[in-house]
DNA sequence: TGCTTTCGTTAGAAGTTATAACTCACGGCG
DNA sequence: CGCCGTGAGTTATAACTTCTAACGAAAGCA
């Protein structure tokens, strides 16, 4: 992580302090969730008095947005790394679950309850697109024998719809069946992870990993 | 909704005021999410000064817990009503989606980002169990021809696991295949709804209903 | 050495939750 | 009907929060 040495001492100090603030912010979020994050408390923890941090972050919202950005980036990294190692859809699924369980609140910063007014900045949606791109790549490679389902098949109608509404694939050459697999990967795995990390499975007695793996086995279909 | 007349005028007034507070609370949550809920602001809206509301709610947390309880209750009502009308799993799925879209923030109060320390009171988890019971009923009725998958089938392993870890079914006589269907109903539909309501599909161009219905078609399998 | 930019401070406004203490009015009961 | 206790609403206060403004000091640059 040794960045270019072309930065002034001030810039280096600034970057270092911003990083420390973000680290403490993650700790606070892990302890009490995003609403419990207090800029003031972080400042005191770091030995400086309240408003000092406003030199480094325009406000609480900007800090949170920054954390969301970092969360997206780390997810993209995890997916990219797995894909680069030649992982198929199931492999990406395992990477996703590992990333999610590594820091549940980070997961919820990306996929949790949205703030009604909030719109993510463009560079964040770009990262989301990159992730979707990696999913589409894998979904295309995972293609099994016959790709176009018969008319009576449960997937026929969805694939017909996706074939005509594929702008989200942004020029990706994946066939409709791959679009369907990528979308299903996303929604099905998120469904399990979200409930698992939120604790809705605790006390039920079964192993979420079994459920997750069973969904992964269904994906290539 | 005419409750027993055996309550004193004071009790009736109290109940009425609590109800109005909750109504305003829902409005605030719809506008700015749960973190934006302010007990103080509600009091002022109702023409009374700050601390007056503490006669009616022990604190902000109790109010939110009450809202969560009401949210669970309304979900249970929606599912129960659909089940009573003879809905199959797909029917329950439609009822669930309608309920979710009717008030996204209410959905997220139930299935959204959890507060790290929070544990729901017992009566709320009981409502959750009742909902799961209705799901199991429908999942059992939806049973198709052959129920036990062959050894090579992607579902075989999961069903074997569920057959031995079924305390969450709480004595329900549903066979393992039904347990699997109920669980899948939950996780798959939640996956779509959560992403849809959070706005992750906006701008992608496809219709979430198509994706949802296609999952509903898969459920009986 | 001096100038300029940035940093951190304190002060303060406007919020929030929540408690304490006080007043007053409603309504149950004799 | 009238008394009087319980419950409701008030203000005051403490301890928080975010965030702006104004000031002083320190650090980098010429």
Coordinates of C-alpha atoms (C1' of nucleotides) in Angstrom, one line a residue:
Chain A
X1 CA 0.0 0.0 0.0
X2 CA 3.0 2.4 -0.4
X3 CA 1.4 5.2 -2.4
X4 CA 3.4 7.6 -4.6
X5 CA 5.9 9.7 -2.6
X6 CA 4.9 12.8 -4.5
X7 CA 2.7 14.0 -1.6
X8 CA 3.6 16.7 0.9
X9 CA 4.0 15.9 4.6
X10 CA 0.7 17.7 5.2
X11 CA -1.1 15.6 2.7
X12 CA 0.4 12.5 4.3
X13 CA -0.7 13.5 7.7
X14 CA -4.1 14.4 6.5
X15 CA -4.6 11.0 4.8
X16 CA -3.3 9.3 7.9
X17 CA -5.7 11.1 10.2
X18 CA -8.6 10.5 7.9
X19 CA -7.8 6.8 7.9
X20 CA -7.7 6.7 11.7
X21 CA -11.0 8.5 11.9
X22 CA -12.5 5.9 9.6
X23 CA -11.1 3.1 11.6
X24 CA -12.7 4.4 14.8
X25 CA -15.9 4.9 12.9
X26 CA -15.9 1.2 11.9
X27 CA -15.5 0.3 15.5
X28 CA -18.4 2.4 16.6
X29 CA -20.6 1.1 13.8
X30 CA -19.7 -2.5 14.8
X31 CA -20.7 -1.7 18.3
X32 CA -23.9 0.3 17.9
X33 CA -24.7 0.4 14.2
X34 CA -24.5 3.3 11.8
X35 CA -27.0 5.5 13.8
X36 CA -24.7 5.2 16.8
X37 CA -21.7 6.7 15.0
X38 CA -20.7 10.0 16.7
X39 CA -18.2 12.3 15.1
X40 CA -17.7 14.0 18.5
X41 CA -16.9 10.8 20.3
X42 CA -14.3 9.9 17.7
X43 CA -12.7 13.2 18.1
X44 CA -12.5 12.8 21.9
X45 CA -11.2 9.2 21.5
X46 CA -8.4 10.7 19.4
X47 CA -7.5 13.3 21.9
X48 CA -8.9 16.3 20.0
X49 CA -11.8 18.4 20.7
X50 CA -15.1 18.1 18.8
X51 CA -15.1 20.4 15.7
X52 CA -11.5 19.6 14.8
X53 CA -12.7 16.7 12.6
X54 CA -14.7 19.1 10.4
X55 CA -11.3 20.0 8.9
X56 CA -11.2 16.4 7.6
X57 CA -14.8 15.6 6.9
X58 CA -17.5 18.0 5.8
X59 CA -19.9 16.3 8.3
X60 CA -21.2 13.1 9.6
X61 CA -22.9 12.3 6.3
X62 CA -19.7 12.6 4.3
X63 CA -18.0 10.3 6.7
X64 CA -20.7 7.7 6.3
X65 CA -20.7 8.0 2.6
X66 CA -16.9 7.5 2.7
X67 CA -17.4 4.3 4.7
X68 CA -20.0 3.1 2.2
X69 CA -17.6 3.7 -0.6
X70 CA -14.9 1.8 1.2
X71 CA -17.4 -1.0 1.8
X72 CA -18.2 -1.2 -1.8
X73 CA -14.6 -1.2 -2.8
X74 CA -13.7 -4.0 -0.4
X75 CA -16.6 -6.0 -1.8
X76 CA -15.4 -5.4 -5.4
X77 CA -11.9 -6.4 -4.3
X78 CA -13.2 -9.6 -2.8
X79 CA -15.2 -10.5 -5.9
X80 CA -12.4 -9.5 -8.3
X81 CA -9.8 -11.5 -6.4
X82 CA -12.0 -14.6 -6.5
X83 CA -12.7 -14.1 -10.2
X84 CA -9.1 -13.6 -11.0
X85 CA -8.4 -16.9 -9.3
X86 CA -10.7 -18.6 -11.7
X87 CA -13.7 -19.0 -9.5
X88 CA -17.0 -20.0 -11.0
X89 CA -20.3 -18.6 -9.7
X90 CA -20.2 -20.9 -6.7
X91 CA -16.7 -19.7 -6.0
X92 CA -17.9 -16.1 -6.1
X93 CA -20.7 -17.1 -3.8
X94 CA -18.3 -18.4 -1.2
X95 CA -16.2 -15.3 -1.5
X96 CA -19.3 -13.2 -1.0
X97 CA -20.3 -15.0 2.1
X98 CA -16.8 -14.8 3.6
X99 CA -16.8 -11.1 2.9
X100 CA -20.2 -10.6 4.4
X101 CA -19.5 -12.6 7.6
X102 CA -16.2 -10.8 8.0
X103 CA -18.0 -7.7 9.0
X104 CA -21.8 -7.8 9.1
X105 CA -22.3 -4.1 9.6
X106 CA -20.1 -3.4 6.6
X107 CA -22.5 -5.7 4.6
X108 CA -25.5 -3.8 5.9
X109 CA -23.9 -0.5 5.0
X110 CA -24.1 -1.7 1.4
X111 CA -27.2 -3.8 1.4
X112 CA -29.1 -2.8 4.5
X113 CA -31.9 -0.4 5.2
X114 CA -31.6 2.7 3.0
X115 CA -32.1 6.2 4.2
X116 CA -35.3 7.4 2.3
X117 CA -33.7 10.5 0.7
X118 CA -30.2 9.1 0.1
X119 CA -28.8 8.7 -3.4
X120 CA -25.4 7.2 -3.7
X121 CA -22.8 9.3 -5.6
X122 CA -21.9 8.2 -9.1
X123 CA -18.5 6.7 -8.3
X124 CA -20.2 4.3 -5.9
X125 CA -22.8 3.1 -8.4
X126 CA -19.8 2.6 -10.8
X127 CA -18.3 0.2 -8.3
X128 CA -21.6 -1.6 -8.1
X129 CA -21.6 -1.9 -11.9
X130 CA -18.1 -3.4 -11.8
X131 CA -19.3 -6.0 -9.4
X132 CA -22.2 -6.8 -11.6
X133 CA -19.8 -7.1 -14.5
X134 CA -17.8 -9.8 -12.7
X135 CA -21.0 -11.6 -11.9
X136 CA -22.0 -11.6 -15.5
X137 CA -18.7 -12.9 -16.6
X138 CA -19.0 -15.8 -14.2
X139 CA -22.6 -16.4 -15.1
X140 CA -21.7 -16.6 -18.7
X141 CA -18.9 -19.1 -18.1
X142 CA -21.1 -21.2 -16.0
X143 CA -23.5 -21.9 -18.9
X144 CA -24.6 -25.5 -19.1
X145 CA -25.7 -27.4 -22.1
X146 CA -29.1 -26.2 -23.3
X147 CA -29.5 -22.5 -22.6
X148 CA -32.9 -21.6 -23.9
X149 CA -35.6 -23.0 -21.7
X150 CA -38.7 -24.6 -23.2
X151 CA -41.9 -22.5 -23.4
X152 CA -43.4 -24.2 -20.3
X153 CA -40.3 -23.8 -18.2
X154 CA -40.6 -21.5 -15.2
X155 CA -37.6 -19.5 -16.5
X156 CA -38.9 -18.9 -20.0
X157 CA -40.9 -15.9 -19.3
X158 CA -38.2 -14.2 -17.2
X159 CA -35.5 -14.8 -19.8
X160 CA -37.7 -13.3 -22.5
X161 CA -38.2 -10.3 -20.3
X162 CA -34.5 -9.9 -19.6
X163 CA -33.6 -10.3 -23.3
X164 CA -35.5 -7.1 -23.9
X165 CA -34.5 -5.3 -20.7
X166 CA -30.8 -5.7 -20.5
X167 CA -29.5 -2.2 -20.4
X168 CA -28.2 -2.9 -16.8
X169 CA -25.8 -5.4 -18.4
X170 CA -24.2 -2.3 -20.0
X171 CA -23.2 -3.9 -23.3
X172 CA -22.1 -7.2 -21.7
X173 CA -22.5 -10.0 -24.2
X174 CA -24.0 -12.4 -21.7
X175 CA -27.0 -14.3 -23.1
X176 CA -30.3 -14.0 -21.3
X177 CA -29.7 -17.2 -19.4
X178 CA -26.6 -15.7 -17.9
X179 CA -28.4 -12.5 -17.1
X180 CA -30.9 -14.6 -15.2
X181 CA -28.2 -16.5 -13.3
X182 CA -26.4 -13.4 -12.3
X183 CA -29.6 -11.8 -11.0
X184 CA -30.5 -14.9 -9.2
X185 CA -27.1 -15.2 -7.7
X186 CA -27.5 -11.7 -6.3
X187 CA -31.0 -11.9 -5.0
X188 CA -30.9 -15.5 -3.6
X189 CA -27.6 -15.2 -1.8
X190 CA -28.4 -11.7 -0.5
X191 CA -31.7 -13.1 0.9
X192 CA -29.8 -15.7 2.9
X193 CA -27.0 -13.5 4.0
X194 CA -29.2 -10.6 5.0
X195 CA -31.4 -12.8 7.2
X196 CA -28.4 -14.7 8.6
X197 CA -26.4 -11.6 9.5
X198 CA -29.4 -9.9 11.0
X199 CA -29.8 -12.8 13.3
X200 CA -33.1 -14.1 12.0
X201 CA -31.8 -17.6 11.9
X202 CA -30.4 -17.7 15.4
X203 CA -32.1 -20.3 17.5
X204 CA -33.7 -22.0 14.6
X205 CA -31.2 -24.9 14.8
X206 CA -30.2 -25.4 11.2
X207 CA -26.9 -24.4 9.6
X208 CA -27.2 -21.4 7.3
X209 CA -24.2 -22.7 5.4
X210 CA -26.1 -25.8 4.4
X211 CA -28.9 -23.6 3.0
X212 CA -26.4 -21.3 1.3
X213 CA -24.4 -24.1 -0.3
X214 CA -27.6 -25.7 -1.5
X215 CA -28.5 -22.5 -3.3
X216 CA -25.0 -22.4 -4.8
X217 CA -25.7 -25.9 -6.2
X218 CA -28.8 -24.6 -7.9
X219 CA -27.2 -21.6 -9.5
X220 CA -25.7 -23.2 -12.7
X221 CA -29.2 -24.4 -13.6
Chain B
X1 CA -62.3 -2.6 16.3
X2 CA -64.7 -1.6 19.1
X3 CA -62.9 -2.9 22.1
X4 CA -64.5 -3.7 25.4
X5 CA -66.2 -0.8 27.1
X6 CA -64.8 -1.8 30.5
X7 CA -62.0 0.8 30.3
X8 CA -61.9 4.0 32.1
X9 CA -62.0 7.4 30.2
X10 CA -58.4 7.8 31.3
X11 CA -57.4 4.5 29.7
X12 CA -59.2 5.4 26.5
X13 CA -57.6 8.8 26.3
X14 CA -54.2 7.1 26.9
X15 CA -54.7 4.6 24.2
X16 CA -55.9 7.2 21.8
X17 CA -52.8 9.4 22.4
X18 CA -50.4 6.5 22.1
X19 CA -52.0 5.6 18.8
X20 CA -51.6 9.2 17.5
X21 CA -47.9 9.2 18.6
X22 CA -47.3 6.0 16.7
X23 CA -49.0 7.4 13.6
X24 CA -46.7 10.4 13.6
X25 CA -43.8 8.2 14.3
X26 CA -44.6 6.2 11.1
X27 CA -44.7 9.4 9.1
X28 CA -41.3 10.4 10.4
X29 CA -39.9 7.0 9.7
X30 CA -41.3 7.1 6.1
X31 CA -39.7 10.5 5.6
X32 CA -36.3 10.0 7.2
X33 CA -36.0 6.4 8.3
X34 CA -35.9 5.1 11.8
X35 CA -32.8 7.0 12.9
X36 CA -34.7 10.2 12.0
X37 CA -37.5 9.5 14.5
X38 CA -37.6 12.2 17.1
X39 CA -39.8 11.9 20.2
X40 CA -39.4 15.6 20.8
X41 CA -40.5 16.6 17.3
X42 CA -43.6 14.4 17.6
X43 CA -44.5 16.1 20.9
X44 CA -44.3 19.5 19.4
X45 CA -46.3 18.4 16.4
X46 CA -49.0 17.4 18.7
X47 CA -48.9 20.7 20.6
X48 CA -47.3 19.4 23.7
X49 CA -43.9 20.1 25.1
X50 CA -41.1 17.5 25.0
X51 CA -41.1 15.4 28.1
X52 CA -44.9 14.9 28.1
X53 CA -44.6 11.9 25.9
X54 CA -42.5 10.1 28.5
X55 CA -45.8 9.5 30.3
X56 CA -46.8 7.3 27.4
X57 CA -43.5 5.7 26.3
X58 CA -40.6 4.9 28.5
X59 CA -38.3 6.3 25.8
X60 CA -37.4 6.3 22.2
X61 CA -36.4 2.7 22.2
X62 CA -39.7 1.5 23.6
X63 CA -41.6 3.5 20.9
X64 CA -39.5 1.9 18.2
X65 CA -40.0 -1.6 19.7
X66 CA -43.7 -0.9 19.7
X67 CA -43.5 0.0 16.0
X68 CA -41.6 -3.1 15.2
X69 CA -44.2 -5.1 17.1
X70 CA -47.0 -3.5 15.1
X71 CA -45.1 -4.2 11.9
X72 CA -44.8 -7.9 12.7
X73 CA -48.5 -8.0 13.6
X74 CA -49.5 -6.4 10.3
X75 CA -47.3 -8.9 8.4
X76 CA -48.8 -11.8 10.3
X77 CA -52.3 -10.4 9.5
X78 CA -51.5 -10.1 5.8
X79 CA -50.1 -13.7 5.7
X80 CA -52.9 -15.1 7.8
X81 CA -55.6 -13.4 5.7
X82 CA -54.1 -14.8 2.5
X83 CA -53.8 -18.3 4.0
X84 CA -57.4 -18.1 5.2
X85 CA -58.5 -17.3 1.7
X86 CA -56.9 -20.6 0.6
X87 CA -53.7 -19.1 -1.0
X88 CA -50.9 -21.5 -1.9
X89 CA -47.2 -20.6 -1.5
X90 CA -47.4 -18.3 -4.6
X91 CA -50.4 -16.6 -3.1
X92 CA -48.6 -16.0 0.1
X93 CA -45.8 -14.6 -2.0
X94 CA -48.0 -12.1 -3.6
X95 CA -49.5 -11.1 -0.3
X96 CA -46.0 -10.6 1.1
X97 CA -44.9 -8.4 -1.8
X98 CA -48.0 -6.3 -1.5
X99 CA -47.4 -5.9 2.2
X100 CA -43.8 -5.0 1.6
X101 CA -44.4 -2.4 -1.1
X102 CA -47.2 -0.9 0.9
X103 CA -44.7 0.6 3.3
X104 CA -41.0 -0.1 2.6
X105 CA -39.8 1.4 5.9
X106 CA -42.2 -0.9 7.7
X107 CA -40.6 -3.8 5.9
X108 CA -37.1 -2.7 6.8
X109 CA -38.2 -2.3 10.5
X110 CA -38.8 -6.1 10.4
X111 CA -36.1 -7.3 8.0
X112 CA -33.6 -4.4 7.7
X113 CA -30.3 -3.6 9.3
X114 CA -30.4 -4.8 12.9
X115 CA -29.0 -2.8 15.8
X116 CA -26.0 -4.8 17.1
X117 CA -27.1 -5.2 20.7
X118 CA -30.8 -5.4 20.1
X119 CA -32.8 -8.6 21.0
X120 CA -36.5 -8.6 20.2
X121 CA -38.8 -9.3 23.1
X122 CA -40.4 -12.7 23.3
X123 CA -43.8 -11.7 22.1
X124 CA -42.3 -10.5 18.9
X125 CA -40.5 -13.7 18.2
X126 CA -43.7 -15.5 18.8
X127 CA -45.4 -13.5 16.0
X128 CA -42.5 -14.5 13.8
X129 CA -43.1 -18.1 14.7
X130 CA -46.7 -17.8 13.8
X131 CA -45.8 -16.4 10.4
X132 CA -43.4 -19.3 9.9
X133 CA -46.2 -21.7 10.9
X134 CA -48.4 -20.3 8.1
X135 CA -45.5 -20.7 5.7
X136 CA -45.0 -24.3 6.7
X137 CA -48.7 -25.1 6.3
X138 CA -48.7 -23.7 2.7
X139 CA -45.4 -25.4 1.9
X140 CA -46.8 -28.7 3.0
X141 CA -50.0 -28.3 0.9
X142 CA -47.9 -27.3 -2.1
X143 CA -46.2 -30.7 -2.1
X144 CA -45.8 -32.1 -5.6
X145 CA -45.5 -35.7 -6.6
X146 CA -42.2 -37.2 -5.6
X147 CA -41.0 -35.6 -2.4
X148 CA -37.6 -37.2 -1.6
X149 CA -35.0 -36.1 -4.1
X150 CA -32.5 -38.5 -5.5
X151 CA -29.0 -38.7 -4.0
X152 CA -27.5 -36.6 -6.7
X153 CA -30.1 -33.9 -6.6
X154 CA -28.9 -30.4 -5.3
X155 CA -31.6 -30.5 -2.7
X156 CA -30.8 -33.9 -1.2
X157 CA -28.2 -32.7 1.2
X158 CA -30.1 -29.8 2.5
X159 CA -33.2 -31.9 3.1
X160 CA -31.2 -34.4 5.0
X161 CA -29.8 -31.6 7.1
X162 CA -33.2 -30.1 7.7
X163 CA -34.7 -33.5 8.6
X164 CA -32.3 -33.6 11.6
X165 CA -32.4 -29.9 12.4
X166 CA -36.1 -29.1 12.5
X167 CA -36.7 -27.6 16.0
X168 CA -37.5 -24.3 14.4
X169 CA -40.6 -26.1 12.9
X170 CA -41.7 -26.4 16.5
X171 CA -43.6 -29.7 16.2
X172 CA -45.0 -28.9 12.8
X173 CA -45.6 -32.2 10.9
X174 CA -44.2 -30.8 7.6
X175 CA -41.9 -33.2 5.8
X176 CA -38.3 -32.1 5.0
X177 CA -39.2 -31.1 1.5
X178 CA -41.8 -28.7 2.9
X179 CA -39.2 -27.3 5.4
X180 CA -37.0 -26.6 2.4
X181 CA -39.7 -24.9 0.5
X182 CA -40.7 -22.7 3.4
X183 CA -37.1 -21.7 4.0
X184 CA -36.6 -21.0 0.3
X185 CA -39.8 -19.0 0.1
X186 CA -38.5 -16.8 2.9
X187 CA -34.9 -16.3 1.8
X188 CA -35.5 -16.0 -2.0
X189 CA -38.4 -13.6 -1.7
X190 CA -36.7 -11.5 0.9
X191 CA -33.7 -11.3 -1.3
X192 CA -35.7 -9.7 -4.1
X193 CA -37.9 -7.5 -1.9
X194 CA -35.0 -6.2 0.1
X195 CA -33.0 -5.2 -2.9
X196 CA -36.1 -3.8 -4.7
X197 CA -37.3 -1.7 -1.8
X198 CA -33.8 -0.4 -1.1
X199 CA -33.6 0.9 -4.6
X200 CA -30.8 -1.4 -5.8
X201 CA -32.8 -2.2 -9.0
X202 CA -33.8 1.3 -9.9
X203 CA -32.3 2.3 -13.2
X204 CA -31.5 -1.3 -14.2
X205 CA -34.4 -1.4 -16.6
X206 CA -36.0 -4.8 -15.8
X207 CA -39.2 -5.3 -13.9
X208 CA -38.7 -6.7 -10.4
X209 CA -42.2 -8.2 -10.6
X210 CA -41.0 -10.5 -13.4
X211 CA -38.1 -11.7 -11.3
X212 CA -40.4 -12.1 -8.3
X213 CA -43.0 -14.1 -10.2
X214 CA -40.4 -16.3 -11.8
X215 CA -39.2 -17.2 -8.3
X216 CA -42.7 -17.9 -7.3
X217 CA -43.0 -20.4 -10.2
X218 CA -39.9 -22.2 -8.9
X219 CA -41.2 -22.6 -5.4
X220 CA -43.3 -25.7 -5.7
X221 CA -40.3 -27.6 -7.0
Chain C
dT1 C1' 13.0 35.7 7.9
dG2 C1' 8.4 36.5 6.9
dC3 C1' 4.0 35.2 4.7
dT4 C1' 0.3 32.1 3.9
dT5 C1' -2.1 28.1 4.5
dT6 C1' -3.8 24.8 7.4
dC7 C1' -4.8 23.1 11.9
dG8 C1' -6.9 22.9 16.4
dT9 C1' -9.0 25.5 19.8
dT10 C1' -13.0 27.6 22.4
dA11 C1' -17.7 29.6 22.1
dG12 C1' -22.1 29.1 20.8
dA13 C1' -26.6 27.9 18.4
dA14 C1' -30.0 24.5 17.7
dG15 C1' -31.1 20.1 18.1
dT16 C1' -31.7 15.4 20.7
dT17 C1' -33.0 12.1 25.0
dA18 C1' -34.2 11.8 29.5
dT19 C1' -34.9 13.0 34.6
dA20 C1' -36.7 15.8 38.3
dA21 C1' -39.8 18.6 40.4
dC22 C1' -43.8 21.2 40.4
dT23 C1' -48.8 22.4 39.2
dC24 C1' -53.2 21.4 37.9
dA25 C1' -57.2 19.0 36.5
dC26 C1' -59.8 14.9 35.9
dG27 C1' -62.6 11.4 37.8
dG28 C1' -63.5 7.7 41.2
dC29 C1' -65.6 7.2 45.7
dG30 C1' -67.8 8.2 49.8
Chain D
dC1 C1' -72.3 16.8 45.7
dG2 C1' -67.5 17.4 47.2
dC3 C1' -63.1 15.6 48.5
dC4 C1' -58.7 14.1 47.2
dG5 C1' -55.5 11.0 45.0
dT6 C1' -53.7 9.7 40.7
dG7 C1' -52.2 10.8 36.4
dA8 C1' -51.0 14.5 32.9
dG9 C1' -48.5 18.4 31.4
dT10 C1' -45.4 21.9 32.5
dT11 C1' -40.7 24.0 33.1
dA12 C1' -35.8 23.5 34.4
dT13 C1' -31.7 21.0 33.8
dA14 C1' -28.0 17.7 32.5
dA15 C1' -25.7 15.5 29.0
dC16 C1' -25.5 14.5 24.7
dT17 C1' -25.3 15.4 19.5
dT18 C1' -24.0 18.2 14.8
dC19 C1' -22.2 22.0 13.0
dT20 C1' -20.7 27.3 12.3
dA21 C1' -17.8 31.1 13.6
dA22 C1' -14.0 33.3 15.2
dC23 C1' -9.5 33.2 17.0
dG24 C1' -4.6 31.7 17.8
dA25 C1' -0.8 28.9 16.8
dA26 C1' 2.0 26.0 14.1
dA27 C1' 3.8 24.3 10.1
dG28 C1' 5.4 24.7 5.3
dC29 C1' 7.2 27.7 1.4
dA30 C1' 9.6 31.3 -0.7

